[in-house]
Every structure is written in C-alpha cells, then in structure tokens.
Tab-separated table of C-alpha atoms and ligand atoms in Angstrom:
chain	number	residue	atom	x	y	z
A	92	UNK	CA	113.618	78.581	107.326
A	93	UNK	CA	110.385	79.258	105.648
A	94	UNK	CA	108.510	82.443	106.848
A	95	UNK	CA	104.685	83.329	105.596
A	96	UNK	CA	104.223	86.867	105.130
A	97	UNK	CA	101.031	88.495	105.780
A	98	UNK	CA	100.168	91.897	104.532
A	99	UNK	CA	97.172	94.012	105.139
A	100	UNK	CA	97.621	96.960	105.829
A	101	UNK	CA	96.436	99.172	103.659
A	102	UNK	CA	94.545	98.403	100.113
A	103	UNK	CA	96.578	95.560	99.341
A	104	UNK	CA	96.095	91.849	100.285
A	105	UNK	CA	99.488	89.918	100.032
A	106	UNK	CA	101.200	86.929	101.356
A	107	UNK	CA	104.068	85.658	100.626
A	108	UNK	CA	106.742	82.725	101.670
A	109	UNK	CA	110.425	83.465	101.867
A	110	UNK	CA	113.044	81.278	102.190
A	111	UNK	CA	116.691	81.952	104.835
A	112	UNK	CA	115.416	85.518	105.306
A	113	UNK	CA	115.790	86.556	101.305
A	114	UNK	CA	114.598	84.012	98.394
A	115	UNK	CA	111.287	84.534	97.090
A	116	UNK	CA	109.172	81.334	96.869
A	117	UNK	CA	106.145	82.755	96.168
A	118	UNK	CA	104.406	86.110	96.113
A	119	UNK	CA	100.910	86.587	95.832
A	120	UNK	CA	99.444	90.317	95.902
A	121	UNK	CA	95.543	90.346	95.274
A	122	UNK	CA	94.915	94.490	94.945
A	123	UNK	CA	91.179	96.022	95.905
A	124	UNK	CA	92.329	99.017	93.418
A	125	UNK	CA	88.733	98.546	91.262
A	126	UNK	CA	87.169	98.399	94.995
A	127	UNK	CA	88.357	101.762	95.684
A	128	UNK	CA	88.468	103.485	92.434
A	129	UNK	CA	84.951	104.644	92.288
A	130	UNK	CA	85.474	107.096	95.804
A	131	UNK	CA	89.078	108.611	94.540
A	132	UNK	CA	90.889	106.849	97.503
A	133	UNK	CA	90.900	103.777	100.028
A	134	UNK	CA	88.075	103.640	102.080
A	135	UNK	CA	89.307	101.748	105.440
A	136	UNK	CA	85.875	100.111	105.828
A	137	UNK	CA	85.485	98.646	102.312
A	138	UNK	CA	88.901	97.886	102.661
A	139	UNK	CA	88.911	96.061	106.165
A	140	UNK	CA	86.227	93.571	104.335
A	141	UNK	CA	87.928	92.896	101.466
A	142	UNK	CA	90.926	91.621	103.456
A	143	UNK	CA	88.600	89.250	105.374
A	144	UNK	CA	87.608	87.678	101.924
A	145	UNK	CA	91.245	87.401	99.808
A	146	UNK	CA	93.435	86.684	102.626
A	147	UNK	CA	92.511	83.129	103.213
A	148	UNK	CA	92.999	82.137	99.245
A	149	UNK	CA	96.085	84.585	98.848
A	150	UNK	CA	97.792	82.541	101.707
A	151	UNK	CA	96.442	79.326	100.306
A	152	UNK	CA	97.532	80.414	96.858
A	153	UNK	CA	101.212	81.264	98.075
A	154	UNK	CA	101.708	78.296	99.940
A	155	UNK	CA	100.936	76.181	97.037
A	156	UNK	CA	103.065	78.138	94.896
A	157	UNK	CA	106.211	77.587	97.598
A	158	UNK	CA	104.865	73.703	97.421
A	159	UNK	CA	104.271	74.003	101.260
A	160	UNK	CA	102.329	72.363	103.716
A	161	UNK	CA	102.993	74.622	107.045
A	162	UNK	CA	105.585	77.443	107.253
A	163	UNK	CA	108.400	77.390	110.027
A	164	UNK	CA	107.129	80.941	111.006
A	165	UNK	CA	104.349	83.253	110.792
A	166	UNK	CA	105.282	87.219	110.014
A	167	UNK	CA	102.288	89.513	109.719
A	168	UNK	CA	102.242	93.887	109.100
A	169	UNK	CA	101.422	95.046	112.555
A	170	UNK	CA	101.489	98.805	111.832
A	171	UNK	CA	101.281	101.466	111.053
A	172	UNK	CA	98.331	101.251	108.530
A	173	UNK	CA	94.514	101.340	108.572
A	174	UNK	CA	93.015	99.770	111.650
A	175	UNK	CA	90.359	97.671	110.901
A	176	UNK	CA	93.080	95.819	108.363
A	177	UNK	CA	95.772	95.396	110.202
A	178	UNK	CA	93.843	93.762	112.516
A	179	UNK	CA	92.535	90.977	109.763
A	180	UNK	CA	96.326	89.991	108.843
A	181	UNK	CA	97.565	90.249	112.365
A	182	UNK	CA	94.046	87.835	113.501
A	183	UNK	CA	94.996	85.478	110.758
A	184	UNK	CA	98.946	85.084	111.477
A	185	UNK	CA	97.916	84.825	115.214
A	186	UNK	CA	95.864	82.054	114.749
A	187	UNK	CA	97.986	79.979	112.096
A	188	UNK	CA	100.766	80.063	114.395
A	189	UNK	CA	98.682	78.877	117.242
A	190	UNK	CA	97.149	76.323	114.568
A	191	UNK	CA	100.676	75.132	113.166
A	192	UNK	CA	102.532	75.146	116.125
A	193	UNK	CA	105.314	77.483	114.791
A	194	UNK	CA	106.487	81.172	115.667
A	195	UNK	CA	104.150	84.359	115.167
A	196	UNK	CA	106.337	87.858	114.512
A	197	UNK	CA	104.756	90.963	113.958
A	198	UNK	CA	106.684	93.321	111.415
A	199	UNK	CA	106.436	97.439	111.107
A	200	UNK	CA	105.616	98.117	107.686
A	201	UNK	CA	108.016	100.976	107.146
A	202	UNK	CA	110.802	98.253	108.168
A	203	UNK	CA	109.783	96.076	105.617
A	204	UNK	CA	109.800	98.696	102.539
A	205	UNK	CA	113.489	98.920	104.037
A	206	UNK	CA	113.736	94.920	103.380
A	207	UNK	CA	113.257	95.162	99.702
A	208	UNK	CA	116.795	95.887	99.240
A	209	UNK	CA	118.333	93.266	101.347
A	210	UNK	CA	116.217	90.521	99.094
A	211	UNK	CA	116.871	92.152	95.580
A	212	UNK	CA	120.432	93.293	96.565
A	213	UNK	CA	123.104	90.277	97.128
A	214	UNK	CA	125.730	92.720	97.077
A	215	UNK	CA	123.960	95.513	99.303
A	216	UNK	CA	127.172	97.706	100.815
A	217	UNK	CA	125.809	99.534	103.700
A	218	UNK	CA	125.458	102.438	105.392
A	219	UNK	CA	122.699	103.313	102.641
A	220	UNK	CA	120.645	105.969	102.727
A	221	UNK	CA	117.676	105.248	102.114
A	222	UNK	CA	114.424	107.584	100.725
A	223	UNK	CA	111.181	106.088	101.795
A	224	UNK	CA	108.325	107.260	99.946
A	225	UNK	CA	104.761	106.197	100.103
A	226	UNK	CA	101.763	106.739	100.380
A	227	UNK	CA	101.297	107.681	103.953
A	228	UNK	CA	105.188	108.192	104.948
A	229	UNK	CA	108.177	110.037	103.670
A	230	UNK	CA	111.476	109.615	105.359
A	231	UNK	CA	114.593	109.981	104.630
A	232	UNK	CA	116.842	107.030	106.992
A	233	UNK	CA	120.403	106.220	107.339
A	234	UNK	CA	120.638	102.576	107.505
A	235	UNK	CA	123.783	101.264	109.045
A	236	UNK	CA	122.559	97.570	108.728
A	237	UNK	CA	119.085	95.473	109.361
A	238	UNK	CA	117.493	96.896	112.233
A	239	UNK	CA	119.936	99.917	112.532
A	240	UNK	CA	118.429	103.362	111.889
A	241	UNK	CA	118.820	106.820	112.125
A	242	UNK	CA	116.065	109.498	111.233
A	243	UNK	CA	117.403	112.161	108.807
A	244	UNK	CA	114.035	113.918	108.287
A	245	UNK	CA	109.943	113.152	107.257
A	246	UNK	CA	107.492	115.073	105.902
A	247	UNK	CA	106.062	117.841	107.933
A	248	UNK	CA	102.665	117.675	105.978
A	249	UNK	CA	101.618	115.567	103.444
A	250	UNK	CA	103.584	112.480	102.375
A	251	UNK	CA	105.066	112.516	98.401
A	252	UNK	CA	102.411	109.738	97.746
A	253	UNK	CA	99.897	111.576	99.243
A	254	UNK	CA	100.657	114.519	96.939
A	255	UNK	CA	100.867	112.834	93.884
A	256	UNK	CA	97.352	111.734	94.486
A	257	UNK	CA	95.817	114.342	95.579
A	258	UNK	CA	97.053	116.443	92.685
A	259	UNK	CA	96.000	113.711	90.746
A	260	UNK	CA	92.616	113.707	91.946
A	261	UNK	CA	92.414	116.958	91.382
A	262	UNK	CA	93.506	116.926	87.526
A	263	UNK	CA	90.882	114.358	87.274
A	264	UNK	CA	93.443	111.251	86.356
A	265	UNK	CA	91.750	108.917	88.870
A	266	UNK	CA	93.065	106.532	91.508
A	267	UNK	CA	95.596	105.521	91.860
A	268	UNK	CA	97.093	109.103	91.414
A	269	UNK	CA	100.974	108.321	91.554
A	270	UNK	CA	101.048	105.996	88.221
A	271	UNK	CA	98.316	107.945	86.516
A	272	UNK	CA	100.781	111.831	86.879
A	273	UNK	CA	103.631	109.480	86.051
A	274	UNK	CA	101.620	108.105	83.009
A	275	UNK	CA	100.299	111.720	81.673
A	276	UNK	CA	103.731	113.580	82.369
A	277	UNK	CA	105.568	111.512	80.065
A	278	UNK	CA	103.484	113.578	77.398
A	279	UNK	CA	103.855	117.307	79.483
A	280	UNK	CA	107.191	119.728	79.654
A	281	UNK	CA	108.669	119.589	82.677
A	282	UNK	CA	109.450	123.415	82.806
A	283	UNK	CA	106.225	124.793	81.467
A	284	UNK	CA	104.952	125.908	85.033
A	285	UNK	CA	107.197	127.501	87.718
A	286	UNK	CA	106.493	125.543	90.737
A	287	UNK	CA	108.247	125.923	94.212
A	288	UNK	CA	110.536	123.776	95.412
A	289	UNK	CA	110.549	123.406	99.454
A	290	UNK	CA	113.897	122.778	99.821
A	291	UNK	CA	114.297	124.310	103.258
A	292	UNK	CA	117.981	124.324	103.246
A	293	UNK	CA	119.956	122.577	105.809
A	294	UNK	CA	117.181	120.383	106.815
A	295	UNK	CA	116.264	117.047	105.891
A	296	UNK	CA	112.967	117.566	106.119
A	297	UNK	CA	109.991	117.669	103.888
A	298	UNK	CA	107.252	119.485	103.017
A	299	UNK	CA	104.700	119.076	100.068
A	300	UNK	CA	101.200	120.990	100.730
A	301	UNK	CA	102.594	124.456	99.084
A	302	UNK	CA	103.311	122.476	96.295
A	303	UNK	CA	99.825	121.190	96.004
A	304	UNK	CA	98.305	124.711	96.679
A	305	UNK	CA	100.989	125.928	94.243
A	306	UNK	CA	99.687	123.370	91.893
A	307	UNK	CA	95.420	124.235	92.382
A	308	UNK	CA	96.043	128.264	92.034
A	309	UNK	CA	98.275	127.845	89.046
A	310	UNK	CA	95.264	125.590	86.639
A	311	UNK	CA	93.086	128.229	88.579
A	312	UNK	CA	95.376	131.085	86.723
A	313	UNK	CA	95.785	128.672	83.364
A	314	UNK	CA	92.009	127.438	83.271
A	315	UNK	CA	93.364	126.019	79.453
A	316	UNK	CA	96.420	124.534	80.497
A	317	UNK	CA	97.448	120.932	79.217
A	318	UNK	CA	97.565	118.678	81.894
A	319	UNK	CA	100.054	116.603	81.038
A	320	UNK	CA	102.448	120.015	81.329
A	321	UNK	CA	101.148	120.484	84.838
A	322	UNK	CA	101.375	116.549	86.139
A	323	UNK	CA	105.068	117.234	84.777
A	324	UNK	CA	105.594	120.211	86.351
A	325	UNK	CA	103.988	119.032	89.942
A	326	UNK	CA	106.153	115.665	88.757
A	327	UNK	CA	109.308	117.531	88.338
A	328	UNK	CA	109.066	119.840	91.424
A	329	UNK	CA	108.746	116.715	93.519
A	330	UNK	CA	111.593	114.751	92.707
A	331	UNK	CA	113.890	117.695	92.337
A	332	UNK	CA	113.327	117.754	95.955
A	333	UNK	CA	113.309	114.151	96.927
A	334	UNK	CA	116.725	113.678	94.670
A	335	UNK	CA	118.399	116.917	96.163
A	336	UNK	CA	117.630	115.531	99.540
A	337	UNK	CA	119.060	112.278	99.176
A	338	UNK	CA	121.764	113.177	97.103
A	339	UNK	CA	123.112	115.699	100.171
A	340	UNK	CA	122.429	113.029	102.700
A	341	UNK	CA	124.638	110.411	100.945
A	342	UNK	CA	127.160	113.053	100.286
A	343	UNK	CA	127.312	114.663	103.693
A	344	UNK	CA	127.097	111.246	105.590
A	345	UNK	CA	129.752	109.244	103.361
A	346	UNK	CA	126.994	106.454	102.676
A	347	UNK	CA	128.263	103.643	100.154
A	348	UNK	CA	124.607	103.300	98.838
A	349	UNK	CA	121.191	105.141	98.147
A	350	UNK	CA	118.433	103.061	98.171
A	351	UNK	CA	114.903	104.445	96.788
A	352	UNK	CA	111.444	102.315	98.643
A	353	UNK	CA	107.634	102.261	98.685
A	354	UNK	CA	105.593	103.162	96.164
A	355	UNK	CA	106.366	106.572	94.475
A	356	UNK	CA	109.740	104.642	94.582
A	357	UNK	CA	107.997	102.722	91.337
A	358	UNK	CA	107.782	106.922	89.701
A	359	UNK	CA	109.741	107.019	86.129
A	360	UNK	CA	111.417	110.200	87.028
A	361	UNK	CA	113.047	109.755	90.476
A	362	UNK	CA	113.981	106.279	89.399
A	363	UNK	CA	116.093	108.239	86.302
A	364	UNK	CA	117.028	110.853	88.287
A	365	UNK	CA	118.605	109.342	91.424
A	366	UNK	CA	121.299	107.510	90.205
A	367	UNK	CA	122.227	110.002	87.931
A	368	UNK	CA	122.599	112.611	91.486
A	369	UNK	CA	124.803	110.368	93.374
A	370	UNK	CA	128.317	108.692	92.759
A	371	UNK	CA	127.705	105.591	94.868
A	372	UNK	CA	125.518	102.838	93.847
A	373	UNK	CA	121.476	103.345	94.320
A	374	UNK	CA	119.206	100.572	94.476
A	375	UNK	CA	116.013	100.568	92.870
A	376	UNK	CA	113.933	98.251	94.059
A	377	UNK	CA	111.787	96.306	91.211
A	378	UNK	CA	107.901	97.651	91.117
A	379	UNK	CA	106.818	95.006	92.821
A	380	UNK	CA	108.758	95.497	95.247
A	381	UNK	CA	108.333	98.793	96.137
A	382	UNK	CA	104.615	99.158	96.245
A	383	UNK	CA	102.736	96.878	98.926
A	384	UNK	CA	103.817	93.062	99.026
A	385	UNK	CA	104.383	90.569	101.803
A	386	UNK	CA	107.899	89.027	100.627
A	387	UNK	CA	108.932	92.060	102.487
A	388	UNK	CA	107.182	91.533	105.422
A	389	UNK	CA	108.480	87.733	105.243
A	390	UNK	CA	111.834	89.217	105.073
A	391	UNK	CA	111.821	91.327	107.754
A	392	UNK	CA	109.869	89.333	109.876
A	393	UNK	CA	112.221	86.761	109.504
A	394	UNK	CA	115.657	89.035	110.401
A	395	UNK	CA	113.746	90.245	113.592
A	396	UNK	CA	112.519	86.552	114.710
A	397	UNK	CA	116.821	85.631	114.925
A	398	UNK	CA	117.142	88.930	116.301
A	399	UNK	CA	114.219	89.572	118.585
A	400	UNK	CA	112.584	86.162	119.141
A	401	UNK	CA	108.782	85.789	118.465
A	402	UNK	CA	105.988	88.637	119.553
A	403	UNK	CA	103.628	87.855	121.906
A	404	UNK	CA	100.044	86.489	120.664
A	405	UNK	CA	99.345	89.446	122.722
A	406	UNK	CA	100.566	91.972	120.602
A	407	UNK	CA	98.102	94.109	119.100
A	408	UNK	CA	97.942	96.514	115.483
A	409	UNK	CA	99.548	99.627	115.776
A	410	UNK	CA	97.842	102.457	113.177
A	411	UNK	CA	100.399	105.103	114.258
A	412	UNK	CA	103.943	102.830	115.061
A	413	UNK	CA	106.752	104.344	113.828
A	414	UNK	CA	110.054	103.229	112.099
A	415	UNK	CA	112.371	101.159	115.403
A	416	UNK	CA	115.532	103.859	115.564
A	417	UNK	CA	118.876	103.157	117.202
A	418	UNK	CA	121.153	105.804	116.612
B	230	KG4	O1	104.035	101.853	99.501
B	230	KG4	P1	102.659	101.967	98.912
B	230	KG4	O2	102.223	100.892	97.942
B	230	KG4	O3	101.561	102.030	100.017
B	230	KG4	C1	101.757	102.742	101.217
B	230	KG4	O4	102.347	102.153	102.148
B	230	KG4	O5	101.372	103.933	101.207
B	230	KG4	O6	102.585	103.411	98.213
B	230	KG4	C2	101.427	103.860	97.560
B	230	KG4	C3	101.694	105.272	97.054
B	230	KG4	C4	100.448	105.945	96.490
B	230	KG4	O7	100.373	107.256	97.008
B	230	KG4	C5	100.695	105.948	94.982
B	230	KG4	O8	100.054	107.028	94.322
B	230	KG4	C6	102.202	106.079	94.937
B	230	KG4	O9	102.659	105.245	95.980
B	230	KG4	N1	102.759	105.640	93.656
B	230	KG4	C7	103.412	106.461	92.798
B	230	KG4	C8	103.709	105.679	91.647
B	230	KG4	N2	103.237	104.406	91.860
B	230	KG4	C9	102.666	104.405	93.091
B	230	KG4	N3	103.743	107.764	92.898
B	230	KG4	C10	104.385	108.323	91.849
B	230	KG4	N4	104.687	107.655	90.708
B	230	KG4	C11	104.388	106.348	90.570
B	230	KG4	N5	104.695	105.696	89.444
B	231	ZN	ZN1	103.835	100.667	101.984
C-alpha cells in the first residue's frame, strides 16, 4: 500500500510516498530556512504562506519520483506545530482524499519522529528507549512497540532545540542555531567553561533555561572569550545531560535499544556519545531523517490507518496535541 505523506508543520514543506508502511519511494523536503533566516527564527505567518506555495509541486514532485498516479492513502501532520501550517497540509490531504477516492489519516508529529526507526531499522528489537529532541519537544519515551508508549520525562522549560538556538542566536551564529553550535564547537574545548548540568537526580525530567542563563552571564564575565569554546561548552553541558538520561533509562528499564529522534538528534556530539553510554544497540536515525520529513509521517500514518482506520474529514490541526500514551 502506497501512503502520501504530508508535512507542514513547522518550517519545512515535505511529502513523501512510502511503500507497506516502511520503503521509501520518494522524499521530497523543500526547506523555507533562507525565508526565515533574516528574523533569527520561524515566523508562523511567513511560514503558513510558504506552505500554500511548495506543497502542491513537493507532492507533485514526490509522486513522480514514486512513478505514481494516485496514492492508496492520504497521511498528513495534524499536530502539534504552528497553526496556520498545519492547517495547509491537513486542507490539502483532506481534499486529495476526497479527490482520489482513497483514505485520509491524520498523524501526531512527535509519533512520526518515533517512525524513523521502524523505516531505517529492519532489525529494530524493542522496548527502545527512545530520546526525542527537537525543536519544540524533548521527551524521553519507552516504546514497547508502534503505538505503545510510556512517558519517562520532558522538558520543564525550554526544549534542547530550543536551547541550542537560542544560545546560538545569542553568540551571533545565525539560524538555524543547532547545526551552526555544532559547526563552531568542533573548533572550541569542551571543558573551557564550567557550565551546570541539570541533572535533577532521580527524575527523568529536563530542564535547559539555567543553562542558557548560565551560558549569557558567563560571555557577560568573559566579554573576550572564543566562541567556539563556549558553543562547546553549552554543546557539552547539553548532551552530558541528554546521554546520562537515556543511558539510566535503558539501564533501569532493561530496554534492548536506545533510539536518538528529531532534529538535535542530527548533533555530532550526542550522536558519538550515545552509543558509547549504553551496552545495547542505539539507533541513529540518518539526518534526514531526524530533522522534518514526511516519509515519517507516511510511515506512521500508514501503521495507524491498519490500526485505527481512517480520521474523519472532520478532524481538525491540533497546535498543542501531545504524544498518544498507553502505559
Ligand atoms: O525535528 P526538527 O527538524 O523540528 C521540530 O520539530 O522542532 O528539529 C529542529 C531543531 C532546531 O532547534 C535545530 O536547531 C535543531 O533541531 N538541530 C540541531 C542540529 N540540527 C538541528 N541541534 C543541535 N545540533 C544539530 N546538529
Ligand atoms: Zn519535528
């Protein structure tokens, strides 16, 4: 069965066809980054407009690339993400599926970042835990299977990718901030500022706006201070805490896997330092895969269509819907 994936919602237009719930056909990701870059962030209404303009030729452009006339189903991002965009993929699935006849599904986007795996990994030994890190979430999830979930923790505060680019916006290294600190820390030492690490022992849960205070007071105490050493300092503090975090999850749970998603997943560090923290296998998804795409969507769309049936043509974007938990 061949799903189209529709994703929109954030600064990314995607689409996407997947094939039996897991082999990429096509995947076509047309990012507004240069839209954005100029105000140091996404701005929802620029961002809303530019979806109404690239989604028709990204979906035209991935079905050609899957050699397909009409998809057996329709999957679209139905939250949580920025209004006004969701609302352009979700119009445009709605109204394909009416046009082609065939199934509409709406897909959370936190579920699909957990998809990413189950396509790359044909040997995926669950329960995982996985680390979900973006730009607007940070969770930490034991996965007992597709569609079977258990909170561990979240951010209180900011999410990791929220941090990096704030930080980053402050150092003045642009937008996107996560790639950019990666980028300059390669060049910094790691241990040249002492930053603090919220570890909040014997919870799961996050927190990351000390660090960034932490981070503004110390260049206000080092007005000279390289920049690269503080992206890797602000780098290091973060993933010590993401790694630690995971690593005591999959120890203290007995999971067979770790598996890293969204986009800081794509940061140089945690993806060296992860495996190295755990004795079970860790997935790392590839960078396309863990920053914005629609294969995902496609993927999870198409496990919750057998699962779930289709959504209603009724159903409507969610900005705040959360990760589906069972146990
Ligand atoms: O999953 P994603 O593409 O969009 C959301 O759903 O938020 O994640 C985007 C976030 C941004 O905050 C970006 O700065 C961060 O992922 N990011 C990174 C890296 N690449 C992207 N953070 C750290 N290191 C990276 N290499
Ligand atoms: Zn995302």
């Amino acid at each position: 069965m061949n799903v189209l994936g529709i994703e929109t919602s954030c600064d990314e237009t995607a689409a996407a066809v997947v094939d039996d719930g897991r082999v990429v056909r096509s995947s076509v990701v047309s990012s507004q980054i240069d839209l954005h870059a100029r105000y140091g962030g996404v701005v929802p209404e620029i961002a809303g407009r530019a979806h109404v303009e690239l989604l028709v030729p990204a979906i035209t452009e991935a079905l050609a690339a899957a050699a397909l006339d009409r998809p057996d189903a329709v999957a679209a991002t139905c939250g949580p993400g920025l209004i006004g965009s969701l609302l352009v993929g979700l119009s445009a699935a709605k109204a394909l599926s009416m046009s082609w006849d065939v199934p509409f599904v709406g897909v959370n986007h936190l579920e699909g970042h957990l998809f990413a795996p189950v396509i790359e990994e044909p040997s995926l030994a669950w329960p995982l835990v996985v680390l979900l890190v973006s730009g607007g979430h940070t969770l930490l999830v034991l996965a007992n299977g597709p569609g079977r979930y258990r909170l561990l923790g979240q951010t209180l505060d900011d999410a990791a990718g929220e941090a990096f680019d704030k930080v980053a916006r402050f150092l003045g290294l642009g937008y996107p901030g996560g790639p950019a600190v990666d980028r300059v820390a390669t060049g910094g030492d790691p241990a040249a500022y002492p930053l603090p690490r919220a570890l909040m022992d014997g919870s799961y849960d996050f927190s990351f706006s000390g660090l960034k205070t932490a981070v503004v007071r110390t260049v206000e105490r080092h007005p000279h201070a390289a920049t690269a050493d503080v992206a890797a300092s602000f780098q290091a503090a973060v993933v010590d805490v993401l790694v630690a975090k995971a690593a005591k999850a999959v120890r203290q749970l007995g999971a067979a896997g770790l598996c890293l998603g969204g986009g800081v997943a794509a940061n140089s560090l945690l993806r060296a330092r992860a495996p190295e923290a755990v004795e079970v296998p860790t997935y790392l998804p590839s960078m396309a895969m863990c920053t914005d795409n629609a294969a995902m969507v496609a993927a999870a769309g198409s496990w919750r269509l057998e699962h779930d049936g289709p959504s209603p043509l009724s159903l409507g974007p969610d900005p705040n819907l959360f990760l589906p938990l069972t146990t």
